[in-house]
Coordinates of C-alpha atoms and ligand atoms in Angstrom, one line a residue:
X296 CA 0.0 0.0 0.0
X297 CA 1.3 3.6 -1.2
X298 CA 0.9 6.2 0.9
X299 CA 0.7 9.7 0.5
X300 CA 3.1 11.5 2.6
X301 CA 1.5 14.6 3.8
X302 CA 1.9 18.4 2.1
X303 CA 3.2 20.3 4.9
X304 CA 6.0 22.5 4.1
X305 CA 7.3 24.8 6.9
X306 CA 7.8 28.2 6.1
X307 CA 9.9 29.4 8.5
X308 CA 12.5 26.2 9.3
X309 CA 12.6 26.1 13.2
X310 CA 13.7 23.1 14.5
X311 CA 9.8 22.5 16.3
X312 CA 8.1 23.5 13.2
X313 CA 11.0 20.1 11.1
X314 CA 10.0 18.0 14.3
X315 CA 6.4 18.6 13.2
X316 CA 6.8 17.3 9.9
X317 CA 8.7 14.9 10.4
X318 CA 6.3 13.7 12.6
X319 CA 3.0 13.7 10.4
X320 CA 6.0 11.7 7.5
X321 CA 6.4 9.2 10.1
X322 CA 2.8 9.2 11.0
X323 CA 1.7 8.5 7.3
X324 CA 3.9 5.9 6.2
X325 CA 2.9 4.3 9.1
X326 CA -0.3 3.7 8.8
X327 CA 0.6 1.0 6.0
X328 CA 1.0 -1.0 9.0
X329 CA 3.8 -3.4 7.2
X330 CA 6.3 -0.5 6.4
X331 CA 7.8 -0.5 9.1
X332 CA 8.1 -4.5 10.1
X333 CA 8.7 -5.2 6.3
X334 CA 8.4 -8.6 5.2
X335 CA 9.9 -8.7 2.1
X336 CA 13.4 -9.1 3.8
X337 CA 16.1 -9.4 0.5
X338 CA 18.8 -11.5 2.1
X339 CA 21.1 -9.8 -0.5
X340 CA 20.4 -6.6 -0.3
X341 CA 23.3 -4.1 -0.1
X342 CA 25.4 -7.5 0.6
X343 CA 23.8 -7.6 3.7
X344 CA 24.4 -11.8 4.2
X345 CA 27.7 -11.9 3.2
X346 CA 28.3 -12.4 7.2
X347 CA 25.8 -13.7 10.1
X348 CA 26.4 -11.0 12.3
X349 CA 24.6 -11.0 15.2
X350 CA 21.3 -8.5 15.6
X351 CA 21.5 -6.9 12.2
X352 CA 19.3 -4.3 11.0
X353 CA 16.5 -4.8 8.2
X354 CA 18.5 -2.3 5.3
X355 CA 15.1 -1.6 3.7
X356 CA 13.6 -0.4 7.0
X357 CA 17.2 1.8 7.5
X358 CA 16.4 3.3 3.8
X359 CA 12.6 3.8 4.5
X360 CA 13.6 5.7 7.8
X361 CA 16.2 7.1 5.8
X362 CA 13.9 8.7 3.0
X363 CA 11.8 10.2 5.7
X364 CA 14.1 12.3 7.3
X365 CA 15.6 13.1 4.2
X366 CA 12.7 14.7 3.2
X367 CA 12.2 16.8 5.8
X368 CA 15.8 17.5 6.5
X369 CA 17.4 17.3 3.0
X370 CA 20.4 19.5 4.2
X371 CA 21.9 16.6 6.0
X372 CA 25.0 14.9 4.2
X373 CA 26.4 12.6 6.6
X374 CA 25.5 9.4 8.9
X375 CA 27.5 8.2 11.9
X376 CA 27.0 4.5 13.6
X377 CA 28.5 4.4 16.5
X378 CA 27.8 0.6 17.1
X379 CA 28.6 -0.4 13.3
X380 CA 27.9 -4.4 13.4
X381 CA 28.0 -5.2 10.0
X382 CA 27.4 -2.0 8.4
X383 CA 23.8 -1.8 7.8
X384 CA 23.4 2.0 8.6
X385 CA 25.6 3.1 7.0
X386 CA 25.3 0.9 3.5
X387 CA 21.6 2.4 3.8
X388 CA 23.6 6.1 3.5
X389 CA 25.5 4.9 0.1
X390 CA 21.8 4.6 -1.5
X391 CA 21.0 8.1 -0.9
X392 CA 25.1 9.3 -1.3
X393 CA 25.9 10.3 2.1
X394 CA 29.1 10.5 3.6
X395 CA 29.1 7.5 5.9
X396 CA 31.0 7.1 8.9
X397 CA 31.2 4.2 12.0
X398 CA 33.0 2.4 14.3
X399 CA 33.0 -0.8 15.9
X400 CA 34.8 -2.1 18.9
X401 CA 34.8 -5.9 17.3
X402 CA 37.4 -6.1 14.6
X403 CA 35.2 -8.7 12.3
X404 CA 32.2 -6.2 12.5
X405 CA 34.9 -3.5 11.0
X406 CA 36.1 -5.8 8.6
X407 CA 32.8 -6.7 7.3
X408 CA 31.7 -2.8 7.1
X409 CA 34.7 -2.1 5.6
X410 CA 34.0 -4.8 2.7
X411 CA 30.7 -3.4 2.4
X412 CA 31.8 0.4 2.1
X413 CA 34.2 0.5 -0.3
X414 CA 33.8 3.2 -2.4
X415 CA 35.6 1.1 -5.5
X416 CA 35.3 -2.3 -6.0
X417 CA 36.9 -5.3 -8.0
X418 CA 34.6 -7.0 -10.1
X419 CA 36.5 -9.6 -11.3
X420 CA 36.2 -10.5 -7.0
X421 CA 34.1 -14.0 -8.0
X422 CA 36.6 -15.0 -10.8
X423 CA 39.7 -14.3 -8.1
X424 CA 37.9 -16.1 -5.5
X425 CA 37.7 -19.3 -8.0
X426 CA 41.3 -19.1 -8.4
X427 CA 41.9 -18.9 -4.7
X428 CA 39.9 -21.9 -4.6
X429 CA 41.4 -23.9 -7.2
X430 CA 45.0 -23.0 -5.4
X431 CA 43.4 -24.0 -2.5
X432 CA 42.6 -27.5 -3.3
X433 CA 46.0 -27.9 -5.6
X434 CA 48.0 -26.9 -2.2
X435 CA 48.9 -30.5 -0.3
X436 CA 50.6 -28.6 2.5
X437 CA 50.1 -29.6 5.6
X438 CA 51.0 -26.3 7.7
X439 CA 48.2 -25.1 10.1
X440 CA 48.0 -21.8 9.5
X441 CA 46.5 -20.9 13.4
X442 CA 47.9 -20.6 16.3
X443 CA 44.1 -21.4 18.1
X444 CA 45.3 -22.7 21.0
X445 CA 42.7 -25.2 21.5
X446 CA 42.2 -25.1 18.1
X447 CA 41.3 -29.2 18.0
X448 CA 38.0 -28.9 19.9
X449 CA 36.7 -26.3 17.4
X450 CA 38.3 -27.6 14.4
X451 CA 38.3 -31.3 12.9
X452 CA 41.8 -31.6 11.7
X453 CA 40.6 -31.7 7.6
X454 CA 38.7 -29.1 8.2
X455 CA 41.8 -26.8 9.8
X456 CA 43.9 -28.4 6.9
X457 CA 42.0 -26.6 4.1
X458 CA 41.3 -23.6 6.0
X459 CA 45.0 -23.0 6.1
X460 CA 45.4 -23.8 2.6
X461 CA 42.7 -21.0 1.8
X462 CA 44.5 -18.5 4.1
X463 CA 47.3 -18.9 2.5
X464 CA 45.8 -18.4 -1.1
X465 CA 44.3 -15.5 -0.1
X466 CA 47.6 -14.0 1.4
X467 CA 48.9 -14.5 -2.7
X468 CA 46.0 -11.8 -3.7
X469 CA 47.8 -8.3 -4.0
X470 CA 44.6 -6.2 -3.5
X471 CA 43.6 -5.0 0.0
X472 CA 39.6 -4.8 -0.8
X473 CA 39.6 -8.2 -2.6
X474 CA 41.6 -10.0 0.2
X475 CA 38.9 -8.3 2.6
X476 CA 36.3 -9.6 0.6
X477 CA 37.8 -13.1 0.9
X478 CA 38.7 -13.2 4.5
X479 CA 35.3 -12.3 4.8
X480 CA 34.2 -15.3 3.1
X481 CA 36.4 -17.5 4.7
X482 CA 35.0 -15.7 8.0
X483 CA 31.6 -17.6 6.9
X484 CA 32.8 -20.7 6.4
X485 CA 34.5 -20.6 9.7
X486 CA 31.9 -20.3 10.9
X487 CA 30.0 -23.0 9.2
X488 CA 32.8 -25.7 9.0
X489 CA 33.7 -25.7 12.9
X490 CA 32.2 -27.5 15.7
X491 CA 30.1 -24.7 16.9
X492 CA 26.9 -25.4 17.1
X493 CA 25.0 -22.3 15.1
X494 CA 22.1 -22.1 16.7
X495 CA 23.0 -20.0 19.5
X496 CA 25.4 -16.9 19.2
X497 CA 27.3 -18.3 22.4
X498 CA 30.4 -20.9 21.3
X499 CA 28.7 -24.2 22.0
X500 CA 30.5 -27.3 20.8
X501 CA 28.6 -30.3 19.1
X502 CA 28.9 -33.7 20.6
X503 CA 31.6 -36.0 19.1
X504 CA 29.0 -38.2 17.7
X505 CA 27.8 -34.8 15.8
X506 CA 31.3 -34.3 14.7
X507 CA 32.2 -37.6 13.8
X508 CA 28.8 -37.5 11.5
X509 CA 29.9 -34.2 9.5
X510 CA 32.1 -34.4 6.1
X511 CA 33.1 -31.1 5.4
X512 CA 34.7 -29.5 2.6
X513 CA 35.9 -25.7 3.7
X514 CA 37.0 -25.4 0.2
X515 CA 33.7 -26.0 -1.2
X516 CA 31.8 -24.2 1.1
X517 CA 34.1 -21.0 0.3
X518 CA 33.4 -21.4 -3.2
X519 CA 29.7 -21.5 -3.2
X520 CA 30.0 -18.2 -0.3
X521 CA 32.1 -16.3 -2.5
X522 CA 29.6 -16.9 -5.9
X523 CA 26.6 -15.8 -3.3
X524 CA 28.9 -12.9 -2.4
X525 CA 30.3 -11.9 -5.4
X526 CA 27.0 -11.8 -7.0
X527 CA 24.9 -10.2 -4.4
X528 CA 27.9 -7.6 -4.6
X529 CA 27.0 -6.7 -8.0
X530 CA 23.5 -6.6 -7.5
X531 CA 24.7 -3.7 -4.9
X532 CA 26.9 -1.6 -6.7
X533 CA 23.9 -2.0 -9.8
X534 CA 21.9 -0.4 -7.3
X535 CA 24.0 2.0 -6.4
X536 CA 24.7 3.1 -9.9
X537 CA 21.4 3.1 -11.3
X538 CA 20.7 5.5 -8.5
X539 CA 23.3 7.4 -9.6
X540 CA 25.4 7.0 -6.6
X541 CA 28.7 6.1 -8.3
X542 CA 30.8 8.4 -10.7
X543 CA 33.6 5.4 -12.3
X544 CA 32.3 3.2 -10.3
X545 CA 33.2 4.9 -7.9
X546 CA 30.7 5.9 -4.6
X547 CA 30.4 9.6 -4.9
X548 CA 30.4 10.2 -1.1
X549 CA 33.2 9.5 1.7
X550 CA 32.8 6.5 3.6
X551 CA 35.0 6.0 6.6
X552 CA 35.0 3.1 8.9
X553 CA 37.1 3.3 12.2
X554 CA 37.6 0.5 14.7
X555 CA 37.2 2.0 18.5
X556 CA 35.6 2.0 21.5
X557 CA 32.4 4.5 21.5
X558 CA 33.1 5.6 25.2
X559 CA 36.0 7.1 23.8
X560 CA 34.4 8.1 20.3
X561 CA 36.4 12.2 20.7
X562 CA 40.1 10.5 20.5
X563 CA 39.6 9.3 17.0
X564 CA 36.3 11.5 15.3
X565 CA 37.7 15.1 15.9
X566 CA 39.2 15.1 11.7
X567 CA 35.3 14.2 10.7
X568 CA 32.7 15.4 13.6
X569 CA 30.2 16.6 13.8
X570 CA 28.0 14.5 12.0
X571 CA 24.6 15.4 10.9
X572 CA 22.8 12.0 11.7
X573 CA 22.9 9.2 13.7
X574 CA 21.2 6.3 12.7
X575 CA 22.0 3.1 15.3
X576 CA 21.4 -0.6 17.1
X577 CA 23.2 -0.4 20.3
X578 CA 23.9 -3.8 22.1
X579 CA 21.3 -5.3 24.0
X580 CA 23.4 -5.0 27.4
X581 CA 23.8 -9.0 27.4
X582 CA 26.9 -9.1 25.1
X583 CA 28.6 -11.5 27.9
X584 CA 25.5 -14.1 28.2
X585 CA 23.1 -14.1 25.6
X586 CA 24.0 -12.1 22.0
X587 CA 27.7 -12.6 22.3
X588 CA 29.1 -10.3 19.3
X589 CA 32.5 -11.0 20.6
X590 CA 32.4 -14.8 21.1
X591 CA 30.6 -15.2 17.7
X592 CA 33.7 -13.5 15.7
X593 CA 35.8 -15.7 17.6
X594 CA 36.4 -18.3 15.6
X595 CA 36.2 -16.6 12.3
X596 CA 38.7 -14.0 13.8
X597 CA 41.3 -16.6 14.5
X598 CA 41.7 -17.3 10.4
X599 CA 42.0 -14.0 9.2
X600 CA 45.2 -11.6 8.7
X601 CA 44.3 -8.7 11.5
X602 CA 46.9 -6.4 9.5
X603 CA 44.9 -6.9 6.3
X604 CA 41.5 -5.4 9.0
X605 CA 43.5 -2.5 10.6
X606 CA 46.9 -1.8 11.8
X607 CA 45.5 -1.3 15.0
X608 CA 43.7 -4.2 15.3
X609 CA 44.6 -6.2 18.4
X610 CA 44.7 -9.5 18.2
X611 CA 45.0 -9.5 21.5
X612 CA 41.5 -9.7 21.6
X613 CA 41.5 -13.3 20.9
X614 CA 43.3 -14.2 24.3
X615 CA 40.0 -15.8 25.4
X616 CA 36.4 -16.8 23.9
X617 CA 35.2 -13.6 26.2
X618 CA 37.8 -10.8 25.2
X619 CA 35.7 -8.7 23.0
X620 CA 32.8 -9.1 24.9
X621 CA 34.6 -8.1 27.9
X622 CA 35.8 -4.8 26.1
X623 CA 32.3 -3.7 25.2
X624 CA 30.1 -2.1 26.7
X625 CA 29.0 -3.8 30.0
X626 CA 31.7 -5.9 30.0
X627 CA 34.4 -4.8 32.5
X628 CA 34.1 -2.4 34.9
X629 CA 34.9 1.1 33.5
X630 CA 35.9 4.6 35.3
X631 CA 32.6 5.8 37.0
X632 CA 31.5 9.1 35.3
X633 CA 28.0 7.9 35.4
X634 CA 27.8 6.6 39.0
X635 CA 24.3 4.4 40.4
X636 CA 23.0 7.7 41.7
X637 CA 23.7 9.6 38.5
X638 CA 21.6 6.6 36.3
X639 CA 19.1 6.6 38.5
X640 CA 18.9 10.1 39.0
X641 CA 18.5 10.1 34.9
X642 CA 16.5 7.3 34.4
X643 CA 14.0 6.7 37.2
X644 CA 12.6 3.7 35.2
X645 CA 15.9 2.0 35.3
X646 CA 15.5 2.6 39.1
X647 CA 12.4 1.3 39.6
X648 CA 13.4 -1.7 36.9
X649 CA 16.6 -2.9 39.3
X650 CA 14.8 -2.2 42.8
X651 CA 12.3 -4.6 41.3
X652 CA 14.5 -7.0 40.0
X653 CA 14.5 -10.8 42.2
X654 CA 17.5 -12.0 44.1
X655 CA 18.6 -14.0 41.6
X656 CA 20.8 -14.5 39.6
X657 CA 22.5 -12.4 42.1
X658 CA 24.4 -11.0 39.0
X659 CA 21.6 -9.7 37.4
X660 CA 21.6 -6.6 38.5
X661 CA 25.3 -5.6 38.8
X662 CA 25.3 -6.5 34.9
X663 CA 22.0 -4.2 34.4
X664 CA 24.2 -1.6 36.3
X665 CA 27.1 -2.0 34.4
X666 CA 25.9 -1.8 31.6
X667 CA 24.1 1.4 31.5
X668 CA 27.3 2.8 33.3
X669 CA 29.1 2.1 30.0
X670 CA 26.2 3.5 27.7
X671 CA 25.8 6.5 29.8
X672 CA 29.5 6.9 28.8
X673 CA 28.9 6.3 25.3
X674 CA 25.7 8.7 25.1
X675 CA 28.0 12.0 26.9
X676 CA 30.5 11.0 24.1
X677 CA 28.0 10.3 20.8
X678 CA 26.5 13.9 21.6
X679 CA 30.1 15.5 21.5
X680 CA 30.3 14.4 17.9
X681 CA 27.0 15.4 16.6
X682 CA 25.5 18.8 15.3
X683 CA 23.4 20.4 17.2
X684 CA 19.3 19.9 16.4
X685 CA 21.0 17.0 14.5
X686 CA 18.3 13.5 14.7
X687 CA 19.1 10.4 16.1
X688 CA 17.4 7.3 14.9
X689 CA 17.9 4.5 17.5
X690 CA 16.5 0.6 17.3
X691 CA 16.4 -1.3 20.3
X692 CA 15.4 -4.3 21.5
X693 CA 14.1 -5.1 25.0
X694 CA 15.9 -7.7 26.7
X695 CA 15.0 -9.9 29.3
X696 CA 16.7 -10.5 33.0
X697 CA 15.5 -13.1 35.0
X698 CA 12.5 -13.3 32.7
X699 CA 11.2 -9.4 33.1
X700 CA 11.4 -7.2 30.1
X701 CA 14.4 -4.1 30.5
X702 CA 12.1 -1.3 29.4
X703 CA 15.0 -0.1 27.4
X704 CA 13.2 2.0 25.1
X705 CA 12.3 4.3 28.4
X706 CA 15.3 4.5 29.9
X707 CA 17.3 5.3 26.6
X708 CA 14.5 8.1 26.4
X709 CA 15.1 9.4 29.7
X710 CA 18.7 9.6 29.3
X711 CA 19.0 11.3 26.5
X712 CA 16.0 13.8 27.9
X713 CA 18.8 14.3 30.5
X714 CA 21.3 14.9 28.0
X715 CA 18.7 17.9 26.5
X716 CA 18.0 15.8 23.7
X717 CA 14.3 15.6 22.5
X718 CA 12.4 12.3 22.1
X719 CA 10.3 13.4 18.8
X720 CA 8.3 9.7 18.6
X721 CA 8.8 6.2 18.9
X722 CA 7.8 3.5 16.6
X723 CA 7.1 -0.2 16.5
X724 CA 8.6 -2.6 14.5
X725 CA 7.2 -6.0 14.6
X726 CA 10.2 -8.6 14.1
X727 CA 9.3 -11.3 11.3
X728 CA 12.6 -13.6 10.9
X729 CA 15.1 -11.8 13.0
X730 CA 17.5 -14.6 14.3
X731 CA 17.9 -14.5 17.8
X732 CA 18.8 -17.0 20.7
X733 CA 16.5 -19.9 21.5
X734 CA 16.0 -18.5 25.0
X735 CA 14.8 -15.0 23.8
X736 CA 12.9 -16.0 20.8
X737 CA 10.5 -18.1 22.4
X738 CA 9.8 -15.0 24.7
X739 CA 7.5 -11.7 23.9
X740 CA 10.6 -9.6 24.0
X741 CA 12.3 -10.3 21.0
X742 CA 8.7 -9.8 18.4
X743 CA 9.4 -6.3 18.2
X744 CA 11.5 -3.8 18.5
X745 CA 11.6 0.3 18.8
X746 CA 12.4 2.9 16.7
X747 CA 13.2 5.8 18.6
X748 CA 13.5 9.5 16.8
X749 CA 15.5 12.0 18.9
X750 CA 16.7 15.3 18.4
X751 CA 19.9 16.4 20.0
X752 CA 18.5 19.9 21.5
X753 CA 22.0 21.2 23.1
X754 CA 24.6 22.8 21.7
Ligands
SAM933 C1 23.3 -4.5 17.8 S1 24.9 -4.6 17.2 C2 24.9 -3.6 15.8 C3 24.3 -4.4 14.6 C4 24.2 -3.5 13.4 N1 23.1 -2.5 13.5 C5 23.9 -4.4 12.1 O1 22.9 -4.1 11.4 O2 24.7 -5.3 11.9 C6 25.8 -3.7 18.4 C7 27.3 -3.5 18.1 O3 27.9 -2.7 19.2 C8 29.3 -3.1 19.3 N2 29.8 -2.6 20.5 C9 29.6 -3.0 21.8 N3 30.3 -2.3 22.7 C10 30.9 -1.3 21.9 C11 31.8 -0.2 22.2 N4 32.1 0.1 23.5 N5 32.2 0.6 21.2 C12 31.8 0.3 19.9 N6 31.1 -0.7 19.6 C13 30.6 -1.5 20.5 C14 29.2 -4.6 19.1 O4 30.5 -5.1 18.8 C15 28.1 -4.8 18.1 O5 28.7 -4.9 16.8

């Protein structure tokens, strides 16, 4: 259903009077009650599957949201993601030509954006790939090219054998964005050749008799991946340019893709701040138990050159399954700008929320705690890099601890009211195929999630 968006043009542009019409935009498209919650979810689009990443966005629901502020703010020329994942926000930007910028604190999530990104591309990727595959299986050494230390309960030893014979062909490529490309590929075979089991994002090993069962060539998996990939990055950058998008091939717009820590986002920003937009999925706060970013990349991470991801990727991230996890947000505690009283003080929800919250798991609320610590942090430095009256579009989902629902929509609302930021509207979005973890997905929590349209009132 098409629907007409309404004729209200402001004559005088005050930042109430852009609220407004953003507002009765919003309100119209929404009443097709599927535009929104979309259901015609294109796996491929914008190279969206070329990795499972945990929690991604829906990129035509980013584009939809997208086109509506657009047209009621068509000055604004740049996006920021300040929790990257795999790049959904800001591929979204690239169909409208936006500079697009992010970060990520998870060196396969900046990897995969940075595939994504690119403004210029190889097509001849899918024809290099089949080389790297036929080198691949022509290679009969029998070097392990990992230094996993307990690399044998993840890995049959086969399966390691031909995943370091495809590292090692894809070291022999000379172009940065086409190796990229490939050691995301071989990323998703990782992750489909080892003994994780994949239906949680948690490492979970099968049982032996499950092992034993499996035959497993990585070398054929990676060839079908990179045909899927290759292909569905054509479809892209066909997209792109029939939008007119790309000048050469080339995307018109700058696209920059940083790894670093969003607490922290003023040390590495200043050159490109302040942005106009910020479109964003923020972890769910459970990134040590439940949607494990960190543990997820794990594997895959362990296969891949870190100097071909960043020079200042650590790979001292891989010291345990928990690393990254532990580095995010929640995950260790940080320095206490944003003490108990200062959250609460902010957020009287979240109050109300851990006051409430049973005795056990005793843990459950030092982790609530923690966590909003770290994104109280994160919100004080987001606003430092964004204009002022500049909107914030923020998806969340509501997660559950010891089976109650963290009202997380409210409390991000009344921390950023704190911060002198607006709340403008929110929106449902009904979830249709989203993958989450058993243990949420069977609950109300995980159906939907909010769309939250805040304007950044401070200077
Ligand atoms: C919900 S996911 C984003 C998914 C993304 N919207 C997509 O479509 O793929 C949240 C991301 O926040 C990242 N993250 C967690 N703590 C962070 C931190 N302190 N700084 C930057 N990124 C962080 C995680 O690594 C994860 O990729």
């Amino acid at each position: 259903m098409t629907v007409a968006a309404p004729r209200v043009s402001p004559s005088i542009l005050t930042p109430q009077n852009v609220d407004e019409h953003l507002l009765q935009l919003l309100e119209s498209k929404g009443r097709d009650t599927d535009f929104w919650s979309s259901k015609d979810r294109d796996r491929n689009d914008s190279a969206h599957s070329i990795f499972q990443y945990p929690a991604m966005m829906v990129p035509v629901v980013q584009r939809r949201l997208l086109g509506a502020i657009l047209e009621a703010r068509p000055d604004i020329q740049s996006v920021y993601d300040p929790f990257l994942g795999s790049g959904t926000s800001l591929v979204s930007g690239m169909h409208y030509g936006l500079n697009v910028y992010g970060n990520d604190i998870n060196p396969l999530a900046v990897l995969i954006s940075r595939v994504r990104t690119a403004r210029s591309v190889d097509f001849t990727v899918g024809v290099i790939a089949e080389q790297v595959a036929e080198t691949a299986a022509k290679d009969s050494r029998a070097t392990i090219e990992t230094s996993m230390v307990n690399r044998g309960k993840w890995f049959q030893e086969d399966v390691s054998l031909e995943l370091s014979r495809l590292r090692r062909a894809i070291r022999q490529c000379d172009n940065l964005w086409v190796r990229r490309f490939l050691w995301v590929t071989l990323a998703e075979t990782v992750r489909l050749t080892s003994n994780d089991r994949t239906s949680t994002y948690k490492l979970h090993a099968r049982s032996a008799f499950d092992i034993a069962k499996r035959a497993l060539s990585p070398i054929a998996v990676f060839r079908e991946l990179a045909r899927k990939n290759a292909a569905s990055f054509s479809e892209f950058r066909r997209r792109l340019n029939e939008a007119k998008q790309l000048t050469s091939g080339r995307y018109v717009a700058e696209t920059e893709v940083r790894i670093g820590d969003t607490r922290k986002t003023q040390e590495y920003w200043s050159d490109a701040a302040p942005f106009d937009l910020l479109m964003t999925s923020p972890p769910y706060g459970d990134n040590l138990t439940t949607v494990t970013y960190g543990q997820h990349s794990y594997l895959p991470l362990h296969w891949i050159d870190f100097k071909d991801i960043d020079p200042s990727a650590d790979e001292a991230t891989l010291r345990t399954t928990q690393e990254i996890d532990r580095r995010s947000l929640g995950g260790i505690a940080s320095d206490d700008v944003w003490t108990e009283e200062k959250l609460f003080e902010a957020s009287p929800r979240l109050k109300r929320f851990a006051d409430d919250l049973p005795a056990k798991p005793a843990d459950g609320r030092t982790r609530l705690i923690r966590f909003y610590k770290d994104f109280g942090t994160s919100l004080d430095s987001i606003l430092d890099v964004m204009k002022p009256d500049s909107y914030m579009i923020w998806t969340v989902g509501n997660r559950n601890i010891a089976g109650k629902q963290v009202p997380t929509d409210l409390v991000l609302s009344e921390l950023l009211e704190g911060l002198t930021c607006k709340v403008i509207t929110t929106l449902t979005r009904r979830i249709h195929h989203k993958r989450m973890p058993d243990r949420n997905a069977s609950s109300a929590t995980m159906r939907e999630e909010k769309i939250l349209l805040i304007r950044k009132v401070r200077a």
